[in-house]
Amino acid sequence: MKLGVLFSGGKDSVYATYVSKKYGHEIECLISIFSKNKESFMFHTPAVEKTKIQASSMNVPILIQRTDGKKEDELTDLRDAIKKAKNKFKIDGVVTGAIKSVYQASRIQRICDELGLVCFNPLWQKDEEIYLEELVKNKFKIILTGVFAFPFDEKWIGREIDKKFIDEIKTLNKKYKIHVAGEGGEYETFVVDCPLFSRPLNVVGKKILKEGENSFRLEVEVK
Amino acid sequence: MILIVSLCKEKMHELEFVRPIEKIVSSTGNEVVVCGYDKIKNSDLKNASGVILSGTSLDDFEYLENAKNFLWLKNFKKPVLGICAGMQAIGLVFSGRLVDDKYIGLSEINFKETFLGLNGKNKVYFLHNKSIMLPEGFAQFDNGNFPMAFKHKTKKIYGVLFHPEVYNHELLKEFVKTSQKT
């Protein structure tokens, strides 16, 4: 099936792309939404502009849609982007990286239904610990580009998801109910290498922005 | 052993509609076997203590065109739970009629009486384009225009239009317990 992937550049959308290819689907395009609203309910915002470099490394065209990020306007912008992808790339369906968010998944399901597209959520309800272990096993190199919950601090920014990280996040889950895969928006990620990339991305600049007591964002420049 | 019957046409949709059920049933310590609806063998049915029929994606109606694959349900004596598309398949075998009825997202059901451990008001997740009219010989457990939860009056055949693998995992665990008692 010819598919378009809703793509933020974080671990979930990149892994959903990887799984789709494993199942024999053709990835015709990536669809990225640039939201001005950093608190967006629908889209992960950090590092989203770097998705163009990821797309180029995957040799897949990327369709960019900008949105002001007002709650329901975001959906209109998302619908427009998916419609454009359907017309331009003749996709039959859309893939998302949704794991637990019924809010996100049901809205995308409605848009796909309205546009006559098949909706795939290959990570839906996936066990979060197994998922992180799969990412490491499948040679995904992922860094944290944002942390937004207690007890995270600046030291977590830029860290790689590896075995040590998984052990520590499991402890935080037990102690502070932090979702292991960051599904509660506790942390956000950016994929710098994975089997889909023709070459690893090179992080050349880093700037950490403090947004609150336990809230930090990383601005990276990649080449 | 619990047999999970996949109603998905697309293999990748099993990650979404079958694996989550498998994960919950496995967490009860029961063995799970997964099989496509068109590949069920008599030995699978014989070895199962209960059977769960999965849901599928909104656009997938292939299972409806192959309703003959579910005729075994007529004479099956062990517990069966149909989820969404699975409920529709049960309804068709027992002469229910399909109707267009769409709902995507969270809603609430008020159970009139206990249904696989659920009572009163419960938050549920729906993802369907069709519903099934109450088939003859079945009782409806909610007050909806079309049944959102039904059970055969004399057999342990259950159907839910909502997705308990998303919300209400305990319903699946209760079904497994019911299967073990049979």
Coordinates of C-alpha atoms in Angstrom, one line a residue:
Chain A
M1 CA 0.0 0.0 0.0
K2 CA 1.2 3.6 -0.7
L3 CA 1.4 5.4 2.6
G4 CA 2.2 8.9 4.0
V5 CA 3.6 9.1 7.5
L6 CA 2.6 11.9 10.0
F7 CA 6.2 12.8 10.8
S8 CA 7.7 14.8 13.7
G9 CA 11.2 13.4 13.6
G10 CA 10.8 11.9 17.1
K11 CA 11.2 8.3 17.9
D12 CA 7.5 7.3 17.5
S13 CA 6.9 8.6 13.9
V14 CA 10.3 7.4 12.7
Y15 CA 9.7 3.9 14.2
A16 CA 6.2 3.8 12.7
T17 CA 7.8 4.5 9.3
Y18 CA 10.3 1.7 9.9
V19 CA 7.6 -0.8 10.9
S20 CA 5.5 0.2 7.9
K21 CA 8.4 -0.6 5.6
K22 CA 9.0 -3.9 7.4
Y23 CA 5.4 -4.8 6.6
G24 CA 6.1 -4.2 2.9
H25 CA 4.4 -0.8 2.5
E26 CA 5.8 2.0 0.3
I27 CA 6.4 5.3 2.0
E28 CA 5.5 7.8 -0.6
C29 CA 5.8 10.9 1.6
L30 CA 6.3 12.3 5.1
I31 CA 3.8 14.9 6.4
S32 CA 5.2 17.3 8.9
I33 CA 3.2 20.0 10.8
F34 CA 5.1 23.0 12.0
S35 CA 3.0 24.3 15.0
K36 CA 3.7 27.7 16.5
N37 CA 2.1 26.5 19.7
K38 CA 4.7 24.8 21.8
E39 CA 1.9 23.3 24.0
S40 CA 0.1 21.7 21.0
F41 CA -2.2 18.8 21.9
M42 CA -1.7 17.2 18.5
F43 CA 1.9 17.7 17.4
H44 CA 5.3 17.4 18.9
T45 CA 7.1 20.7 18.2
P46 CA 10.8 20.5 19.2
A47 CA 13.2 19.8 16.4
V48 CA 10.4 19.6 13.9
E49 CA 12.3 21.8 11.4
K50 CA 15.1 19.2 11.3
T51 CA 12.6 16.7 9.7
K52 CA 13.7 18.0 6.3
I53 CA 17.2 16.7 6.9
Q54 CA 15.8 13.3 8.1
A55 CA 13.6 13.1 5.1
S56 CA 16.5 13.7 2.8
S57 CA 18.5 11.0 4.5
M58 CA 15.6 8.6 4.0
N59 CA 15.2 9.8 0.4
V60 CA 11.5 10.4 0.9
P61 CA 9.7 13.6 -0.1
I62 CA 8.3 15.7 2.8
L63 CA 5.2 17.8 2.8
I64 CA 5.3 20.7 5.2
Q65 CA 2.2 22.4 6.6
R66 CA 2.4 25.4 9.0
T67 CA -0.2 26.0 11.7
D68 CA -0.7 28.7 14.3
G69 CA -1.5 25.8 16.7
K70 CA -4.9 27.0 17.9
K71 CA -6.6 23.8 19.2
E72 CA -9.3 23.1 16.5
D73 CA -7.6 25.1 13.7
E74 CA -4.7 22.6 14.0
L75 CA -7.1 19.9 12.8
T76 CA -8.1 21.9 9.8
D77 CA -4.5 22.4 8.9
L78 CA -3.7 18.7 9.5
R79 CA -6.7 17.7 7.3
D80 CA -5.4 20.1 4.5
A81 CA -1.9 18.6 4.7
I82 CA -3.2 15.0 4.5
K83 CA -5.5 16.0 1.6
K84 CA -2.5 17.6 -0.2
A85 CA -0.5 14.4 0.4
K86 CA -3.4 12.3 -1.0
N87 CA -3.6 14.4 -4.2
K88 CA 0.1 14.9 -4.8
F89 CA 1.5 11.5 -3.8
K90 CA -1.6 9.3 -4.5
I91 CA -1.4 7.7 -1.0
D92 CA -3.9 5.1 0.0
G93 CA -3.3 5.6 3.7
V94 CA -1.7 7.4 6.6
V95 CA 0.6 6.1 9.3
T96 CA 0.8 7.7 12.8
G97 CA 3.1 7.0 15.7
A98 CA 0.3 7.2 18.3
I99 CA 0.7 4.9 21.2
K100 CA -1.8 5.8 23.9
S101 CA -3.3 9.2 23.0
V102 CA -7.0 8.6 22.2
Y103 CA -7.3 12.3 21.6
Q104 CA -4.7 12.3 18.9
A105 CA -5.6 8.9 17.3
S106 CA -9.4 9.5 17.1
R107 CA -8.9 12.9 15.4
I108 CA -6.6 11.4 12.8
Q109 CA -9.0 8.4 12.3
R110 CA -11.8 10.9 11.6
I111 CA -9.8 12.8 9.0
C112 CA -8.7 9.6 7.3
D113 CA -12.3 8.4 7.3
E114 CA -13.5 11.6 5.8
L115 CA -10.8 11.6 3.1
G116 CA -11.2 7.9 2.2
L117 CA -7.8 6.9 3.5
V118 CA -6.7 3.9 5.6
C119 CA -5.3 4.8 9.0
F120 CA -2.5 2.8 10.5
N121 CA -1.3 3.1 14.1
P122 CA 1.4 0.4 14.3
L123 CA 2.5 1.4 17.8
W124 CA -1.0 1.5 19.3
Q125 CA -1.2 0.3 22.9
K126 CA 2.4 -1.0 22.7
D127 CA 4.1 -2.0 25.9
E128 CA 6.4 1.0 26.6
E129 CA 9.4 -0.9 28.0
I130 CA 9.4 -3.4 25.2
Y131 CA 9.1 -0.5 22.7
L132 CA 12.2 1.3 24.0
E133 CA 14.1 -2.0 24.1
E134 CA 13.1 -2.6 20.4
L135 CA 14.4 0.8 19.4
V136 CA 17.8 0.1 20.9
K137 CA 17.9 -3.4 19.5
N138 CA 17.0 -2.1 16.0
K139 CA 19.9 0.4 16.2
F140 CA 17.9 3.6 16.5
K141 CA 20.0 6.5 17.8
I142 CA 17.7 8.8 19.6
I143 CA 18.4 11.9 21.7
L144 CA 16.2 13.8 24.2
T145 CA 15.4 17.3 22.8
G146 CA 13.0 18.3 25.6
V147 CA 12.0 17.4 29.2
F148 CA 8.9 18.8 30.7
A149 CA 8.2 17.1 34.1
F150 CA 9.5 16.6 37.6
P151 CA 12.1 15.3 38.4
F152 CA 13.9 15.9 35.0
D153 CA 16.6 18.5 34.9
E154 CA 19.1 19.9 32.4
K155 CA 21.3 16.9 32.6
W156 CA 18.7 14.8 30.8
I157 CA 18.8 17.0 27.7
G158 CA 20.8 15.5 24.8
R159 CA 20.9 12.1 26.4
E160 CA 20.7 9.1 24.2
I161 CA 18.0 6.4 24.6
D162 CA 20.2 3.4 25.6
K163 CA 20.0 0.6 28.1
K164 CA 21.1 2.9 31.0
F165 CA 18.4 5.4 30.0
I166 CA 15.7 2.6 29.9
D167 CA 16.7 1.4 33.4
E168 CA 16.6 5.0 34.8
I169 CA 13.2 5.9 33.2
K170 CA 11.7 2.7 34.6
T171 CA 12.8 3.8 38.0
L172 CA 11.2 7.2 37.4
N173 CA 8.0 5.5 36.3
K174 CA 7.8 3.6 39.6
K175 CA 8.6 6.6 41.7
Y176 CA 7.0 9.5 39.9
K177 CA 4.6 7.9 37.3
I178 CA 6.7 9.2 34.4
H179 CA 5.5 7.4 31.2
V180 CA 8.4 5.2 30.1
A181 CA 8.0 6.2 26.4
G182 CA 7.1 9.9 27.3
E183 CA 3.5 9.5 26.2
G184 CA 2.4 12.0 28.8
G185 CA 4.5 14.6 27.1
E186 CA 7.2 14.2 29.8
Y187 CA 10.0 14.2 27.3
E188 CA 10.5 14.6 23.5
T189 CA 13.0 13.1 21.2
F190 CA 14.8 13.4 17.9
V191 CA 16.2 10.5 15.8
V192 CA 19.8 11.1 14.6
D193 CA 20.3 7.6 13.1
C194 CA 18.3 4.5 12.3
P195 CA 18.3 1.8 9.6
L196 CA 16.1 4.0 7.3
F197 CA 18.8 6.8 7.1
S198 CA 21.4 6.6 4.3
R199 CA 23.8 8.4 6.7
P200 CA 23.7 9.4 10.4
L201 CA 22.9 13.0 11.1
N202 CA 25.6 15.1 12.6
V203 CA 24.6 17.3 15.5
V204 CA 26.8 20.4 15.1
G205 CA 25.2 22.9 17.5
K206 CA 23.3 22.8 20.7
K207 CA 21.5 25.4 22.8
I208 CA 19.6 24.5 25.9
L209 CA 16.6 26.7 26.7
K210 CA 15.1 26.7 30.3
E211 CA 11.4 27.1 30.2
G212 CA 10.5 26.2 33.8
E213 CA 11.8 24.5 36.9
N214 CA 11.8 21.0 35.3
S215 CA 11.3 22.1 31.7
F216 CA 14.1 22.4 29.2
R217 CA 14.3 22.4 25.4
L218 CA 17.3 21.6 23.2
E219 CA 17.8 23.5 20.0
V220 CA 20.0 21.4 17.8
E221 CA 21.5 22.1 14.5
V222 CA 22.1 19.0 12.4
K223 CA 23.8 18.4 9.1
Chain B
M1 CA -5.5 -21.5 25.7
I2 CA -7.3 -18.4 24.4
L3 CA -7.7 -18.2 20.6
I4 CA -7.7 -14.7 19.2
V5 CA -9.2 -14.6 15.8
S6 CA -7.9 -11.7 13.7
L7 CA -10.5 -10.0 11.4
C8 CA -7.9 -7.7 9.8
K9 CA -7.4 -7.8 6.1
E10 CA -4.1 -5.8 6.4
K11 CA -1.5 -7.6 8.4
M12 CA -0.1 -4.4 9.8
H13 CA -3.5 -3.6 11.4
E14 CA -3.0 -6.6 13.6
L15 CA -0.5 -4.5 15.5
E16 CA -3.4 -2.2 16.4
F17 CA -6.3 -4.5 16.8
V18 CA -4.9 -7.9 17.8
R19 CA -1.6 -7.4 19.6
P20 CA -3.1 -5.2 22.4
I21 CA -5.7 -8.0 23.1
E22 CA -2.9 -10.5 23.0
K23 CA -0.9 -8.4 25.5
I24 CA -3.7 -8.2 28.0
V25 CA -4.7 -11.9 27.8
S26 CA -1.1 -13.0 28.1
S27 CA -0.7 -10.9 31.3
T28 CA -3.3 -13.3 32.9
G29 CA -0.8 -16.1 32.4
N30 CA -2.9 -17.8 29.7
E31 CA -1.4 -19.2 26.5
V32 CA -2.6 -17.3 23.4
V33 CA -2.9 -18.4 19.8
V34 CA -3.6 -15.9 17.1
C35 CA -5.2 -17.0 13.8
G36 CA -6.8 -15.2 10.8
Y37 CA -10.6 -15.6 10.5
D38 CA -10.2 -17.5 7.2
K39 CA -7.5 -19.9 8.6
I40 CA -9.2 -21.3 11.7
K41 CA -8.7 -25.1 12.1
N42 CA -11.0 -27.4 14.0
S43 CA -8.0 -28.2 16.3
D44 CA -7.7 -24.5 17.2
L45 CA -11.3 -24.4 18.3
K46 CA -11.0 -27.7 20.1
N47 CA -7.9 -26.6 22.1
A48 CA -9.3 -23.2 23.0
S49 CA -11.0 -22.5 26.3
G50 CA -12.4 -19.3 24.9
V51 CA -12.3 -17.4 21.6
I52 CA -11.9 -13.6 21.1
L53 CA -12.9 -12.1 17.7
S54 CA -10.9 -8.9 17.1
G55 CA -11.9 -5.6 15.6
T56 CA -10.4 -4.2 12.5
S57 CA -9.9 -0.8 10.8
L58 CA -12.7 1.5 9.9
D59 CA -12.4 0.9 6.1
D60 CA -12.1 -2.9 6.3
F61 CA -15.2 -4.9 5.5
E62 CA -13.6 -7.9 4.0
Y63 CA -14.8 -10.1 6.9
L64 CA -18.4 -9.2 6.1
E65 CA -18.0 -10.5 2.6
N66 CA -16.8 -13.8 4.0
A67 CA -19.4 -14.4 6.7
K68 CA -19.3 -18.1 6.0
N69 CA -16.0 -18.2 7.8
F70 CA -17.9 -17.6 11.1
L71 CA -20.5 -20.3 10.7
W72 CA -18.7 -22.4 13.3
L73 CA -20.1 -20.0 15.9
K74 CA -23.5 -21.5 15.5
N75 CA -22.6 -24.8 17.2
F76 CA -19.6 -23.7 19.3
K77 CA -20.2 -24.4 23.0
K78 CA -17.3 -22.5 24.6
P79 CA -17.2 -18.7 25.5
V80 CA -16.8 -16.3 22.7
L81 CA -16.2 -12.5 22.8
G82 CA -16.6 -10.4 19.7
I83 CA -15.1 -6.9 19.7
C84 CA -16.5 -4.4 17.3
A85 CA -16.1 -6.1 13.9
G86 CA -16.1 -9.4 15.9
M87 CA -19.5 -8.4 17.4
Q88 CA -20.8 -7.7 14.0
A89 CA -19.7 -11.1 12.7
I90 CA -21.5 -12.8 15.7
G91 CA -24.6 -10.8 14.9
L92 CA -24.6 -11.8 11.2
V93 CA -24.3 -15.5 12.1
F94 CA -27.3 -15.2 14.4
S95 CA -29.3 -13.4 11.7
G96 CA -28.8 -9.8 13.0
R97 CA -28.9 -6.9 10.5
L98 CA -26.0 -4.5 9.9
V99 CA -26.8 -0.8 9.9
D100 CA -24.6 2.3 9.1
D101 CA -23.7 3.9 12.4
K102 CA -20.4 5.8 12.9
Y103 CA -18.6 6.7 16.1
I104 CA -15.0 7.5 16.6
G105 CA -13.6 8.3 20.0
L106 CA -14.5 8.2 23.7
S107 CA -18.0 7.9 24.9
E108 CA -19.9 6.5 27.9
I109 CA -22.1 3.4 28.4
N110 CA -24.5 2.8 31.2
F111 CA -24.8 -0.9 31.8
K112 CA -28.2 -2.0 32.9
E113 CA -26.8 -5.0 34.6
T114 CA -23.3 -6.5 35.1
F115 CA -21.6 -7.3 31.9
L116 CA -18.2 -9.2 32.1
G117 CA -17.4 -7.3 35.3
L118 CA -18.6 -3.9 34.1
N119 CA -21.4 -2.1 36.0
G120 CA -23.2 1.3 35.6
K121 CA -21.5 4.1 33.8
N122 CA -18.2 3.3 32.0
K123 CA -16.0 5.3 29.7
V124 CA -15.5 3.4 26.4
Y125 CA -13.6 3.8 23.1
F126 CA -15.4 3.4 19.9
L127 CA -14.1 3.0 16.3
H128 CA -16.8 1.8 14.0
N129 CA -18.7 2.6 10.8
K130 CA -21.4 0.0 11.4
S131 CA -23.5 -1.5 14.1
I132 CA -25.6 -4.6 14.3
M133 CA -29.3 -4.8 15.3
L134 CA -29.9 -7.1 18.2
P135 CA -30.1 -10.7 16.9
E136 CA -32.8 -13.0 18.0
G137 CA -31.8 -15.0 21.2
F138 CA -29.6 -12.2 22.5
A139 CA -30.0 -9.7 25.3
Q140 CA -28.8 -6.1 25.2
F141 CA -27.0 -4.8 28.3
D142 CA -27.1 -1.0 27.5
N143 CA -29.8 1.5 26.5
G144 CA -28.4 2.5 23.1
N145 CA -30.4 2.5 19.8
F146 CA -28.2 -0.4 18.7
P147 CA -26.5 -2.8 21.1
M148 CA -23.1 -1.8 22.4
A149 CA -22.9 -4.9 24.6
F150 CA -24.9 -8.0 24.0
K151 CA -24.9 -11.7 25.2
H152 CA -26.6 -14.8 23.9
K153 CA -29.4 -15.7 26.3
T154 CA -28.3 -19.3 26.9
K155 CA -24.7 -19.4 25.6
K156 CA -21.6 -17.6 26.7
I157 CA -21.4 -15.6 23.5
Y158 CA -20.7 -11.9 24.2
G159 CA -20.3 -8.9 21.9
V160 CA -19.1 -5.4 22.5
L161 CA -19.1 -2.6 20.0
F162 CA -16.4 -0.7 21.9
H163 CA -12.7 -1.6 22.2
P164 CA -11.9 -3.0 25.7
E165 CA -8.2 -3.4 24.7
V166 CA -8.0 0.4 24.8
Y167 CA -10.3 1.2 27.7
N168 CA -11.6 -1.5 30.1
H169 CA -8.9 -4.1 30.1
E170 CA -10.7 -5.7 33.0
L171 CA -13.5 -6.8 30.7
L172 CA -11.0 -9.0 28.7
K173 CA -9.5 -10.4 31.9
E174 CA -13.1 -11.2 33.2
F175 CA -13.8 -13.0 29.9
V176 CA -10.6 -15.1 30.3
K177 CA -11.8 -16.0 33.8
T178 CA -15.2 -17.0 32.4
S179 CA -13.5 -19.2 29.8
Q180 CA -11.4 -21.0 32.4
K181 CA -14.6 -21.8 34.4
T182 CA -16.3 -23.4 31.4

